[in-house]
mmCIF file of C-alpha atoms and ligand atoms in Angstrom:
data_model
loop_
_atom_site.group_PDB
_atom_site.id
_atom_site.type_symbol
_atom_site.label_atom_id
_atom_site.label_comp_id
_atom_site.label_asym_id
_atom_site.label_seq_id
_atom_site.Cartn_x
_atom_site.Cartn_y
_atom_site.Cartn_z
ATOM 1 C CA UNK Z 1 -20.736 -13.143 -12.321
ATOM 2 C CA UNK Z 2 -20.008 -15.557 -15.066
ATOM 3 C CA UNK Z 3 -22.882 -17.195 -14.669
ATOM 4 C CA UNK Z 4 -24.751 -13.713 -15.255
ATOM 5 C CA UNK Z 5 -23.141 -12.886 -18.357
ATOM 6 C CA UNK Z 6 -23.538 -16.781 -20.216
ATOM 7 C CA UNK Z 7 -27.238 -16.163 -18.757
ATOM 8 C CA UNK Z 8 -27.450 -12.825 -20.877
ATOM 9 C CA UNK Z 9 -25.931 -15.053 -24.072
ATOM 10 C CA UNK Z 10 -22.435 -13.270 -23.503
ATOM 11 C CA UNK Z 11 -19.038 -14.583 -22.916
ATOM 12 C CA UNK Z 12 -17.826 -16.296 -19.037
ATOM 13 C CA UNK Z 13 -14.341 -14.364 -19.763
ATOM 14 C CA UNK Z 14 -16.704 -11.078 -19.327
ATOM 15 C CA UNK Z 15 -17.149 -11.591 -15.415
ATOM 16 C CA UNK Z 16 -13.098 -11.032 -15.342
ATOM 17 C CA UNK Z 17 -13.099 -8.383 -17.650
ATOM 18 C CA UNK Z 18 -15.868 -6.130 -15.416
ATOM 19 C CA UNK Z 19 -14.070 -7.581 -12.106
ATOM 20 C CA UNK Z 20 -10.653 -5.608 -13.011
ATOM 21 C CA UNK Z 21 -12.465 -2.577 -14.105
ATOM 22 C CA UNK Z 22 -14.176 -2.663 -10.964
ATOM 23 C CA UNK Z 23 -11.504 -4.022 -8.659
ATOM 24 C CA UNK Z 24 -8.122 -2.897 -9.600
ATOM 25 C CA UNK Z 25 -8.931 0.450 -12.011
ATOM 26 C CA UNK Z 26 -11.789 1.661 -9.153
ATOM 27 C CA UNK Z 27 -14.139 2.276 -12.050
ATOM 28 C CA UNK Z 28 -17.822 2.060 -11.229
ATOM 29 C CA UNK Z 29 -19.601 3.532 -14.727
ATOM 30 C CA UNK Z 30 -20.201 0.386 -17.493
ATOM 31 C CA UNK Z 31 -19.269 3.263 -19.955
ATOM 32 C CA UNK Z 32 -15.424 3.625 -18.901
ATOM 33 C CA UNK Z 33 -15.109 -0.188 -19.331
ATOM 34 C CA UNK Z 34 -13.727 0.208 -22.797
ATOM 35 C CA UNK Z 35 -12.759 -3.410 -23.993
ATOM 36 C CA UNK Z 36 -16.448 -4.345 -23.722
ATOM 37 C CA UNK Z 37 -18.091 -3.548 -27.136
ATOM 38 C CA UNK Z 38 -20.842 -0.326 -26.788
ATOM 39 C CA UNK Z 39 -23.686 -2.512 -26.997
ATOM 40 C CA UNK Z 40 -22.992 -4.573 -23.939
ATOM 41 C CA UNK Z 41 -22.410 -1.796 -21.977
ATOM 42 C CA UNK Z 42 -25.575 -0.403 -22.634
ATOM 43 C CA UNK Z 43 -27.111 -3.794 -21.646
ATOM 44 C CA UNK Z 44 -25.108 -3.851 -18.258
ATOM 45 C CA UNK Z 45 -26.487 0.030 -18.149
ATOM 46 C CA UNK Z 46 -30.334 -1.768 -18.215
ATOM 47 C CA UNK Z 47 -29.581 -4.701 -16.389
ATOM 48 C CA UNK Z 48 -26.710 -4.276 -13.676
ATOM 49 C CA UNK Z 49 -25.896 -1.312 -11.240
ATOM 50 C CA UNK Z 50 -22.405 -0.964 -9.869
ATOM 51 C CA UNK Z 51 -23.356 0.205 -6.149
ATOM 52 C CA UNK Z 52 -20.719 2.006 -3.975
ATOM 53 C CA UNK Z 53 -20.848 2.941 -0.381
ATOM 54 C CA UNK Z 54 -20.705 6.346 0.899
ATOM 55 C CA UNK Z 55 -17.837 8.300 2.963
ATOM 56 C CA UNK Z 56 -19.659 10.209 5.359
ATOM 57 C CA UNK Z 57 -16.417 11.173 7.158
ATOM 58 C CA UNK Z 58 -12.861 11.287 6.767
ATOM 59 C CA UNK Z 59 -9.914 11.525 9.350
ATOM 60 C CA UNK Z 60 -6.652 11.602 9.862
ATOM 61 C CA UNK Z 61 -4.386 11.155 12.524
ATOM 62 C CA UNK Z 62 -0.858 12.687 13.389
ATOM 63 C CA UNK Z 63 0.700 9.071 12.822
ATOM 64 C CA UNK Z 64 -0.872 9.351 9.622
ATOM 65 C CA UNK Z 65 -3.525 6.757 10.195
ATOM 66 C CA UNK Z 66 -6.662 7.518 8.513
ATOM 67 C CA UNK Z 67 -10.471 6.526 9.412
ATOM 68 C CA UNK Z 68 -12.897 6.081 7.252
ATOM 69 C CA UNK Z 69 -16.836 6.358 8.453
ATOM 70 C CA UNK Z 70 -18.726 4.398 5.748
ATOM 71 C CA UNK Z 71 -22.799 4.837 5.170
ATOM 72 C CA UNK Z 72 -24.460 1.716 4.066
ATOM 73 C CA UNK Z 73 -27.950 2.169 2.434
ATOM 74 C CA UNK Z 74 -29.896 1.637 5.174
ATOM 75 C CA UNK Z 75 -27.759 4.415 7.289
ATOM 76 C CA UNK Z 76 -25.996 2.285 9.265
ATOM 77 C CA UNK Z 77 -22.297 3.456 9.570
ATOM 78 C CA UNK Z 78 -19.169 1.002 10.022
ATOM 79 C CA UNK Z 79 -15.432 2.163 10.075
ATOM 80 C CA UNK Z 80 -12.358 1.053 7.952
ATOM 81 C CA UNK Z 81 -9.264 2.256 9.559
ATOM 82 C CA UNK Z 82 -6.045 2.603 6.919
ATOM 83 C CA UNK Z 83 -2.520 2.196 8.861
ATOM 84 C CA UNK Z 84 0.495 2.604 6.968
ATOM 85 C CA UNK Z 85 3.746 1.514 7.861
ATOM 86 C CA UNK Z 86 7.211 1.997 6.265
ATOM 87 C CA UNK Z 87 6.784 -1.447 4.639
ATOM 88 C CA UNK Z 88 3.419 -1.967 4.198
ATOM 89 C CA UNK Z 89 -0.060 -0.447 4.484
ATOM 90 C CA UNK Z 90 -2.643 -2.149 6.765
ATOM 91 C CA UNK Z 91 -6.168 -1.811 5.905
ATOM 92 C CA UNK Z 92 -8.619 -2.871 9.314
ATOM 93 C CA UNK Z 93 -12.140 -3.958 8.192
ATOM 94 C CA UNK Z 94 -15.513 -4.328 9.660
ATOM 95 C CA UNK Z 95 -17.736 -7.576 9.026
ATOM 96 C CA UNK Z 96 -20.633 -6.504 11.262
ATOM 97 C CA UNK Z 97 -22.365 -3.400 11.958
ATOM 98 C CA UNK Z 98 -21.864 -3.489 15.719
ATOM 99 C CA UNK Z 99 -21.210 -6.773 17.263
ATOM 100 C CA UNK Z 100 -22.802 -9.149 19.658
ATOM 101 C CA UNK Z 101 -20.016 -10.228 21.550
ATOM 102 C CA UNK Z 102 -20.200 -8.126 24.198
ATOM 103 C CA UNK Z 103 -16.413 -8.237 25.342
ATOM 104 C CA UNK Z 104 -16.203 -6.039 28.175
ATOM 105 C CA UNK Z 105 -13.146 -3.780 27.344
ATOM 106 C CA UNK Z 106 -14.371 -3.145 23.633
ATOM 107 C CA UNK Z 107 -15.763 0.087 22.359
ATOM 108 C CA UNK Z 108 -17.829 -1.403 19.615
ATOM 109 C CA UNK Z 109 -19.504 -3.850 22.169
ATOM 110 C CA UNK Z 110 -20.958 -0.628 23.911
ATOM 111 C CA UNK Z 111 -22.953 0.024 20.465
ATOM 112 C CA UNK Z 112 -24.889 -2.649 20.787
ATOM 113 C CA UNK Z 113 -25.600 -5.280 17.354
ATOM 114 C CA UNK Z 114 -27.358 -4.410 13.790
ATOM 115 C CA UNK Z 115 -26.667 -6.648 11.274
ATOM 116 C CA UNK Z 116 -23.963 -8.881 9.125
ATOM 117 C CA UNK Z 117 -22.558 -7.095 6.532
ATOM 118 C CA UNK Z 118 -23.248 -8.476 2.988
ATOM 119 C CA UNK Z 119 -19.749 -9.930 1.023
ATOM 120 C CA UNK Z 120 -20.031 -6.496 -1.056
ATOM 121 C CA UNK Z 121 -20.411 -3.995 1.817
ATOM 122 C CA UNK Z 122 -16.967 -6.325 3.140
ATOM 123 C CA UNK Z 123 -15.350 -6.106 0.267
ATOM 124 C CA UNK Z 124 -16.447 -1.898 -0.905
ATOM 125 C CA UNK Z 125 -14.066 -0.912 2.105
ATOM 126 C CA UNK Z 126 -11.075 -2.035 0.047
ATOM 127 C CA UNK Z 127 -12.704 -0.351 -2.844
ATOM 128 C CA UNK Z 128 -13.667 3.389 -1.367
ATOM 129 C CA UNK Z 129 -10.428 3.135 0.658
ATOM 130 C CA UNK Z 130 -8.156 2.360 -2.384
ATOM 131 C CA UNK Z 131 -10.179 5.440 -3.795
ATOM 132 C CA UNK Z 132 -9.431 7.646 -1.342
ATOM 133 C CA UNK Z 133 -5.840 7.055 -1.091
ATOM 134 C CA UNK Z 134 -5.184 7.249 -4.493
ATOM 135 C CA UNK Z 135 -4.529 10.996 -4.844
ATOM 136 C CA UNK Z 136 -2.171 10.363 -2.561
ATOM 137 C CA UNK Z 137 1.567 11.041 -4.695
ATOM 138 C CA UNK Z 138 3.830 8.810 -1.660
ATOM 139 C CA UNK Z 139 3.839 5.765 -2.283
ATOM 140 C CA UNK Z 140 3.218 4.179 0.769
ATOM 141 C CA UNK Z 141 -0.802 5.107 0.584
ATOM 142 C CA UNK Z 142 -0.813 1.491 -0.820
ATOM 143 C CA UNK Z 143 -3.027 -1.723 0.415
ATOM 144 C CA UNK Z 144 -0.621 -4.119 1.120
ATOM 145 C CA UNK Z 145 -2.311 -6.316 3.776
ATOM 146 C CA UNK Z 146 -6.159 -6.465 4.953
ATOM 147 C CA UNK Z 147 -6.980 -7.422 8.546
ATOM 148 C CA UNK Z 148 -10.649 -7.917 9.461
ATOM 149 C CA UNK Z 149 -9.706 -6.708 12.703
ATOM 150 C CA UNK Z 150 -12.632 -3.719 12.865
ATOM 151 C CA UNK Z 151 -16.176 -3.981 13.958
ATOM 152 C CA UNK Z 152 -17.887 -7.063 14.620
ATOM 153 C CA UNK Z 153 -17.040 -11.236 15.314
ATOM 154 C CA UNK Z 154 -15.788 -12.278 11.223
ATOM 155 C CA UNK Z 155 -16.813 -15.763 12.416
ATOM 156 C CA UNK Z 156 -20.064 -15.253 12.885
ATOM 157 C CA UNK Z 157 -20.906 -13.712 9.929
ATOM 158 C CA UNK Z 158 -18.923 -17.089 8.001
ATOM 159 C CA UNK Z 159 -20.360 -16.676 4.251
ATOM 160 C CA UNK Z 160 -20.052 -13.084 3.762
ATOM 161 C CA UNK Z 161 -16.276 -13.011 5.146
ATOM 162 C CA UNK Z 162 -15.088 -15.700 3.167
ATOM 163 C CA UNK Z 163 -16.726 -14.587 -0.110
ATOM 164 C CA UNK Z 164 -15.187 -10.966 0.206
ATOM 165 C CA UNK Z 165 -12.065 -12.992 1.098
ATOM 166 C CA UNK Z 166 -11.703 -14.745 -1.769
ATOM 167 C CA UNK Z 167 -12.144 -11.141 -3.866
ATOM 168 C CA UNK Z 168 -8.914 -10.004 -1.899
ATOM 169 C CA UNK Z 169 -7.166 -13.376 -3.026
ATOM 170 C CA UNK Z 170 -8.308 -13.345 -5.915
ATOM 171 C CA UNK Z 171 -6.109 -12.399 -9.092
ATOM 172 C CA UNK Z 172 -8.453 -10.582 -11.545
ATOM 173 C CA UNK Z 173 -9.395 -8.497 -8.168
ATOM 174 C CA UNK Z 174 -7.023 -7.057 -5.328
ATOM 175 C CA UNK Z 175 -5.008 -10.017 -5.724
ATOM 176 C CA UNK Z 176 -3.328 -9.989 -2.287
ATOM 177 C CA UNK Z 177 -1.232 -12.621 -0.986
ATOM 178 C CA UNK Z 178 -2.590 -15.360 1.428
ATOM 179 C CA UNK Z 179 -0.237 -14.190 3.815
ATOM 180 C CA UNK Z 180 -1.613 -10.688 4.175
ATOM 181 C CA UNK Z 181 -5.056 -11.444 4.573
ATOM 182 C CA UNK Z 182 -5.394 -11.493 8.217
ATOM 183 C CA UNK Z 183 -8.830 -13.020 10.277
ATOM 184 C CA UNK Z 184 -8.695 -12.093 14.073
ATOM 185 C CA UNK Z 185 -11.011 -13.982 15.834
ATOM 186 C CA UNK Z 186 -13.144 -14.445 19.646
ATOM 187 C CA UNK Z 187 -12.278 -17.485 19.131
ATOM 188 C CA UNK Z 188 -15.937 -19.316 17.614
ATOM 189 C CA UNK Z 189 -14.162 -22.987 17.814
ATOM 190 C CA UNK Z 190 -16.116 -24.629 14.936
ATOM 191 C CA UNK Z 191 -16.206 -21.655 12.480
ATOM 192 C CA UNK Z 192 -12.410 -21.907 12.693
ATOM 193 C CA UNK Z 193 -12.406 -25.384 11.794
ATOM 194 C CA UNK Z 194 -14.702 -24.737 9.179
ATOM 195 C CA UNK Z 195 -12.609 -21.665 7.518
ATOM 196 C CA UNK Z 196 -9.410 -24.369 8.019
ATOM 197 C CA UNK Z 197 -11.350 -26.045 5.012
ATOM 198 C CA UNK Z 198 -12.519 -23.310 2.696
ATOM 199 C CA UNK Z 199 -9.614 -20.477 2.303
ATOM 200 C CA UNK Z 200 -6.222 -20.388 2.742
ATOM 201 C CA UNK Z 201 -5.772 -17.026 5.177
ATOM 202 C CA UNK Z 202 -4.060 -15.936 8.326
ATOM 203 C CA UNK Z 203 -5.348 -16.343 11.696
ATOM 204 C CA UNK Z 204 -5.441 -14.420 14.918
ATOM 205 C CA UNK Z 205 -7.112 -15.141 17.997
ATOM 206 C CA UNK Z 206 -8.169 -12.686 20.514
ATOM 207 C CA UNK Z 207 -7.048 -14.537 23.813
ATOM 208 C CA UNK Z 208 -6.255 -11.694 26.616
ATOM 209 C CA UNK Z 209 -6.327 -14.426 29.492
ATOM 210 C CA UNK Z 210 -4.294 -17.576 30.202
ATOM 211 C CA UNK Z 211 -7.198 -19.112 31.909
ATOM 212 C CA UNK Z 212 -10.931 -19.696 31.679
ATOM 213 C CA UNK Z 213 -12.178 -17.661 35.312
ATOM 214 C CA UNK Z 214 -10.968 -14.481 33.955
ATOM 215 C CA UNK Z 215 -11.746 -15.417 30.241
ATOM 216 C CA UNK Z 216 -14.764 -15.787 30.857
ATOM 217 C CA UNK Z 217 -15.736 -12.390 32.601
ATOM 218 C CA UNK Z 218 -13.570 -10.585 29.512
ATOM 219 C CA UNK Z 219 -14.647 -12.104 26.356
ATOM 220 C CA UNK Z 220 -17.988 -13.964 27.371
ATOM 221 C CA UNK Z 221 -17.646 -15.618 24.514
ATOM 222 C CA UNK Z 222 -15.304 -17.802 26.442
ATOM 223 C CA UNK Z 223 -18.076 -19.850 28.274
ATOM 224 C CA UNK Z 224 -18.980 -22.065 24.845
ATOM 225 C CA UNK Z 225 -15.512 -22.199 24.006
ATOM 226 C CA UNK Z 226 -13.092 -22.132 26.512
ATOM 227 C CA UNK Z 227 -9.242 -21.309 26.181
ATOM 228 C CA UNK Z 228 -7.697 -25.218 26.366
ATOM 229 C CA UNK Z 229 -10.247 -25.865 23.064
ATOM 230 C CA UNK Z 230 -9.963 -22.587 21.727
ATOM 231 C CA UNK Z 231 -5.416 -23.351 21.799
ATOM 232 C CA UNK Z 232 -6.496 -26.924 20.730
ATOM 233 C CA UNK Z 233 -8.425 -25.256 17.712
ATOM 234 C CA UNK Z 234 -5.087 -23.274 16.694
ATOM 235 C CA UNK Z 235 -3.116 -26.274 16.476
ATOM 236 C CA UNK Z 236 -6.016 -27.823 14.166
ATOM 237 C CA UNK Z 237 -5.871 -24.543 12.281
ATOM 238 C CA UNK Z 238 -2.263 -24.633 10.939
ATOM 239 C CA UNK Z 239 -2.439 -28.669 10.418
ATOM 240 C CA UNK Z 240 -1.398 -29.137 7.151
ATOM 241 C CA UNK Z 241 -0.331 -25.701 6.094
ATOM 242 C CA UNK Z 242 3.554 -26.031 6.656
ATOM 243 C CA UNK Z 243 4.293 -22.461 5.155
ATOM 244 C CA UNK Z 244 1.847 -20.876 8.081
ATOM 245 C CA UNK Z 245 4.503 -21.170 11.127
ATOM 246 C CA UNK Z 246 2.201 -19.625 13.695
ATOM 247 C CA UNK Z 247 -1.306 -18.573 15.001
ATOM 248 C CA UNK Z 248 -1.313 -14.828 15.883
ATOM 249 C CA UNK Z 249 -2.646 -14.318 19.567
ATOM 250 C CA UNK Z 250 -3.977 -10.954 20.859
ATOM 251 C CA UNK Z 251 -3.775 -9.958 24.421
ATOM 252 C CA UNK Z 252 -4.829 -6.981 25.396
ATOM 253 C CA UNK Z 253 -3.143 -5.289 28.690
ATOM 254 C CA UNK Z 254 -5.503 -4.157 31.137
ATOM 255 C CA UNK Z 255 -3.759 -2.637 34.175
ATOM 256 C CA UNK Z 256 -4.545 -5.064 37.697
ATOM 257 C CA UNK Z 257 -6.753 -7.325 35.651
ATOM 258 C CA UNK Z 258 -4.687 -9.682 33.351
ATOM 259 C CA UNK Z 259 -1.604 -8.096 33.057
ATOM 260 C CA UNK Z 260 0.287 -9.664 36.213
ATOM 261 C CA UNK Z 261 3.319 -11.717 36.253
ATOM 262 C CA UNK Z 262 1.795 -14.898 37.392
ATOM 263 C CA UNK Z 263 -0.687 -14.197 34.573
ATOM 264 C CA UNK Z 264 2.482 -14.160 31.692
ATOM 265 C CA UNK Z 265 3.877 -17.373 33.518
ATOM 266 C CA UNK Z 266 0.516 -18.725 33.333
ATOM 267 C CA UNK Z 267 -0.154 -18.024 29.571
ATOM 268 C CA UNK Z 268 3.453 -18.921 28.658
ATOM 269 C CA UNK Z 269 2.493 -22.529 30.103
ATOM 270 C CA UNK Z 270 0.151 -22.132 27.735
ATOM 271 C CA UNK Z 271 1.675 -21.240 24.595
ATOM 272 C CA UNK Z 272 5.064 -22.490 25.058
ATOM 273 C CA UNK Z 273 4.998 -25.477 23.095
ATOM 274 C CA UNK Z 274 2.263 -24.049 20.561
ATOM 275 C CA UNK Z 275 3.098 -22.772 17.262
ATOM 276 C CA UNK Z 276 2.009 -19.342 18.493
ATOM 277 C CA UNK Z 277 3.083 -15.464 18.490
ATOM 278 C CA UNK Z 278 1.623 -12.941 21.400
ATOM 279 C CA UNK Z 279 0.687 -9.375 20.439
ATOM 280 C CA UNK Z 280 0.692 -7.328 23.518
ATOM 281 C CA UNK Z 281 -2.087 -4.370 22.756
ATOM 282 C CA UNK Z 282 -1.892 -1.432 25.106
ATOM 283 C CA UNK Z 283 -5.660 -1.171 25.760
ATOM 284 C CA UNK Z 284 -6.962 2.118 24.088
ATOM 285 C CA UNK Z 285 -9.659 3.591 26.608
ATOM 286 C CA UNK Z 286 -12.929 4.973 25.617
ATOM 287 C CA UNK Z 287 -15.550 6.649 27.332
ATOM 288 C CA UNK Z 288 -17.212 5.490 30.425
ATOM 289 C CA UNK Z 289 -14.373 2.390 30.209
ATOM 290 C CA UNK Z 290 -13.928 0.973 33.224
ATOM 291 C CA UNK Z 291 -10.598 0.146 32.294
ATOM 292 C CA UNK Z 292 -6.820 1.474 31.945
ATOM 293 C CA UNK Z 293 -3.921 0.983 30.005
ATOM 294 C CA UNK Z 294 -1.006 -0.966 31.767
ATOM 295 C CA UNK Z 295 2.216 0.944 32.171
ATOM 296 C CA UNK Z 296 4.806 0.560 29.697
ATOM 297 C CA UNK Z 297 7.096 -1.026 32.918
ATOM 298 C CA UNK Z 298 4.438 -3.897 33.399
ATOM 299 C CA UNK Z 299 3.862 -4.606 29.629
ATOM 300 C CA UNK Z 300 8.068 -5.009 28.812
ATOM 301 C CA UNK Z 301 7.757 -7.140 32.134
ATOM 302 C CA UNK Z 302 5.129 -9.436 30.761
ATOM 303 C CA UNK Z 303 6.818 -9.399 27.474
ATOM 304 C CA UNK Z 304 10.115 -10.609 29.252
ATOM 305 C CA UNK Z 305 8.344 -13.408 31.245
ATOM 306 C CA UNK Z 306 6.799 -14.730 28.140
ATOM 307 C CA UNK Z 307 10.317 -14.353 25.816
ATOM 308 C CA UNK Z 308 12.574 -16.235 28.482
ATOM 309 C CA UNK Z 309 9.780 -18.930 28.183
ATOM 310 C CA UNK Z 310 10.593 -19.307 24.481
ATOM 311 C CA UNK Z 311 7.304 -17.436 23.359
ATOM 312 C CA UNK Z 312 7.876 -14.936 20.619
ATOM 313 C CA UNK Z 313 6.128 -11.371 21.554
ATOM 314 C CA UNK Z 314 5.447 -8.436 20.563
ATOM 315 C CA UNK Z 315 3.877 -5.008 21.736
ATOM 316 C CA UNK Z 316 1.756 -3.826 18.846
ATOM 317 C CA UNK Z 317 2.601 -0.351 18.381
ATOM 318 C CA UNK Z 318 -0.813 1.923 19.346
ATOM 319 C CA UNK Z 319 -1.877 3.927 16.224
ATOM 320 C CA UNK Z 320 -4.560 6.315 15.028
ATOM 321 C CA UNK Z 321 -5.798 6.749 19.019
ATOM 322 C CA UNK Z 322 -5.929 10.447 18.634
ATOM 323 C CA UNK Z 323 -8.962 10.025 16.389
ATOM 324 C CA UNK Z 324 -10.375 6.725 17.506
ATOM 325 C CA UNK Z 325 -9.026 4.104 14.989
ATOM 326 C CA UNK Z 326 -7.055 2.361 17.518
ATOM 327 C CA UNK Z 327 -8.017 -1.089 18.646
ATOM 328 C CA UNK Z 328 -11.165 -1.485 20.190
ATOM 329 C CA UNK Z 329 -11.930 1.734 19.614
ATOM 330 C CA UNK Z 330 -14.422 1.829 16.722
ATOM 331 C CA UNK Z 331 -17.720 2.812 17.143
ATOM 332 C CA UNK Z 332 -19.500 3.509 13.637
ATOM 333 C CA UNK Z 333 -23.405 4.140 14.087
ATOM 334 C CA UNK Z 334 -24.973 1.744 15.077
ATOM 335 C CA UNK Z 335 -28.895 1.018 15.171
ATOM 336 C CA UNK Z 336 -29.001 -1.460 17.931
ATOM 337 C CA UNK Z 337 -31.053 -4.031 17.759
ATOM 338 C CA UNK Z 338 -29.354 -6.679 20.079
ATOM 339 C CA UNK Z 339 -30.965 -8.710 22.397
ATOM 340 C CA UNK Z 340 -27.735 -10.505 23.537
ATOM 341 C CA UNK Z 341 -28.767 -12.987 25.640
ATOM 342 C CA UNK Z 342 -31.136 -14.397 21.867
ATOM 343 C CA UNK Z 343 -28.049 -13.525 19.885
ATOM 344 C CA UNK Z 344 -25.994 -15.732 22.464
ATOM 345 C CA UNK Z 345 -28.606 -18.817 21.953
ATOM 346 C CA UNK Z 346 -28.048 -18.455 18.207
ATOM 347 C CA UNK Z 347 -24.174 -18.542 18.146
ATOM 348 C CA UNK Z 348 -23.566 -22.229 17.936
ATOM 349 C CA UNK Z 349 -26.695 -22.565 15.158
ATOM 350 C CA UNK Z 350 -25.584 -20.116 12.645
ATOM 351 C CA UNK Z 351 -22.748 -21.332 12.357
ATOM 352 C CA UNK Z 352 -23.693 -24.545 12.088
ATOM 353 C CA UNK Z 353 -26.037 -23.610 9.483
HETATM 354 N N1 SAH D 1 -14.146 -9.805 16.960
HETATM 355 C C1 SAH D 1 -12.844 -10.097 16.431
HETATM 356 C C2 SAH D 1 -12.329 -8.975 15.557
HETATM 357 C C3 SAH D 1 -12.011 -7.699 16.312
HETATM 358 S S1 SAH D 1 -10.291 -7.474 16.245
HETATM 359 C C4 SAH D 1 -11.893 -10.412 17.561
HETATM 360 O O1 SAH D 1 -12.316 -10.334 18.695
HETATM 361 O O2 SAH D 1 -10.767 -10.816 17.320
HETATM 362 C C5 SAH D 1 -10.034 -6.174 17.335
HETATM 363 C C6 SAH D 1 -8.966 -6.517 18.325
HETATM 364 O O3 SAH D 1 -8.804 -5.421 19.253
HETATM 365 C C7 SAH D 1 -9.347 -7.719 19.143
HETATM 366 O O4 SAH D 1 -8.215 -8.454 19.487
HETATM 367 C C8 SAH D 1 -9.926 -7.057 20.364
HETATM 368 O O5 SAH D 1 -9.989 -7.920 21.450
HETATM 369 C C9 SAH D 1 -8.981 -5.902 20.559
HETATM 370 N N2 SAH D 1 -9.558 -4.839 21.388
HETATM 371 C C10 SAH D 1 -10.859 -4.638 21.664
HETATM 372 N N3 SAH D 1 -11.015 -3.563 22.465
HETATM 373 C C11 SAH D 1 -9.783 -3.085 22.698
HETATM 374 C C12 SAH D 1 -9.299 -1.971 23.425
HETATM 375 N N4 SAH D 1 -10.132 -1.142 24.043
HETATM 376 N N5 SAH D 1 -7.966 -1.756 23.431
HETATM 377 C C13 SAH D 1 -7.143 -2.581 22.751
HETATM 378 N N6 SAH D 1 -7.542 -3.637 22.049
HETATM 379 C C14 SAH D 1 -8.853 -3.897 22.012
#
């Protein structure tokens, strides 16, 4: 953006200027930006456009977790899912409409794959959300924390994510701290040690197996990079960074497939000696799943085999089910246009590229 305003003979300091309006005061009209002089607003009126997506729907849930359904110009729909908390408020993004990944307990694997989403289609959720909650008196309608934890692989749309990443870091935009910036993962091994490199953000991996037989039937992903390299990866990921004290690892309990007890000894063998946290997720059914949730008994029981082994867990508490904005449960509308097994072949090149 600087570089478009020294192009149009103007000042660099104007890119910050227009970013705040845009960023932190929600405006979208070059006339309400009022500390740029009348005549350069008309120019940005001629030359620039200030393009925001569309809420097509709205809902809310009893736990007060709200779901946004956003339209995209070409009519694709993603979801943003807002989750507030006492101390915070959790805003889940989408980098992809759809996604390729086919995981076999995942809702928005069922809708098949579109497209990436551009860095400003990633980065409008935190604007239309912030929008939408601001009419909101309480004061815990508030974007504290961003985790692109909603439709699609991050990873494998690289560029995009980290561009809209660095708007959330960045201080003349939502200026959020590194530590609430959250990137959950399949686990794409070299895109990790790629994003190691270029921003500063947390990491969690979606593991939901200790070992490679059953990893591989639940997150195909699994069968380029299996679970040893995908652990080894973490390690690599937090080298360096002394002030990030752990990888964040998703598991998601599927009752009789990996929720056993051998299965928590197994992944505590795993993990033990890692610099890693475990975040139990009650799967959230969907329809024509052929999965359940376990019972509350059998997760606390896998919690308390992986605790005694010295492995900090946690049960992530299930919110927004009631209207689909629980994990794994968004769906958007989605044009599909997958052809998985291509999409598979081109994994390891894009992100490469
Ligand atoms: N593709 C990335 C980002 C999605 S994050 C990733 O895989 O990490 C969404 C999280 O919810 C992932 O950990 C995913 O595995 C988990 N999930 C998917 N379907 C679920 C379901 N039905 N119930 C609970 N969690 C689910």
């Amino acid at each position: 953006m600087e570089a478009f305003f020294l192009e149009m003979g103007e000042k660099a300091f104007r890119a910050s200027q227009v970013m705040k309006w845009i960023h932190q005061r929600g405006v979208n009209q070059f006339q309400e930006m009022t500390d740029l002089s009348k005549a350069l607003r008309e120019k940005l009126e001629h030359e620039a456009e200030i393009r925001t997506p569309e809420l097509a729907m709205e809902q809310s849930s009893d736990d007060g977790t709200q779901k946004w359904l956003v339209r995209l110009d070409d009519g694709n729909c993603i979801e943003t899912v807002f989750i507030p908390e006492d101390d915070r408020g959790t805003l889940c993004i989408s980098s992809q409409v759809g996604c390729a990944l086919d995981c076999t307990f995942c809702s928005t694997a069922r809708q098949g794959f579109n497209r990436n989403l551009t860095s400003d289609e990633i980065i409008s959720q935190l604007w239309v959300a912030r929008k939408a909650l601001q009419p909101d008196p309480t004061t815990d309608r508030v974007i504290t924390n961003v985790v692109l934890m909603g439709m699609g692989e991050p990873l494998l749309n690289y560029d995009n994510v980290v561009e809209a990443m660095r708007i959330m870091l960045d201080d003349n935009a939502y200026g959020l701290s590194k530590r609430r910036v959250t990137l959950s993962t399949s686990g794409v091994i070299p895109a990790m040690d790629r994003l190691a490199k270029d921003i500063d953000v947390s990491l969690a991996v979606s593991l939901h197996a200790p070992n490679d037989a059953l990893r591989d039937q639940l997150v195909p992903l699994n069968r380029k990079y299996p679970v040893k390299e995908l652990i080894a990866a973490c390690e690599r990921y937090l080298h360096g960074k002394p002030y990030r004290s752990r990888i964040t690892y998703e598991y998601v309990m599927l009752d009789g497939v990996n929720d056993s007890p051998e299965h928590a000894r197994q992944l505590a063998r795993l993990l033990r000696d890692k610099a890693a946290k475990v975040n139990l997720i009650p799967f959230n059914p969907f329809p024509e799943t052929r999965y359940q949730r376990s019972s509350g008994k059998t997760i606390d029981r896998f919690r308390e085999i992986l605790h005694k082994a010295g492995v900090i867990t946690v049960t992530r508490r299930t919110r927004g089910d009631d209207i689909d904005a629980a994990c794994g449960q968004l769906a958007g509308k989605v044009q599909d246009r997958s052809r998985r097994d291509v999409h598979f072949a081109r994994i390891e090149q894009r992100v490469h590229s």
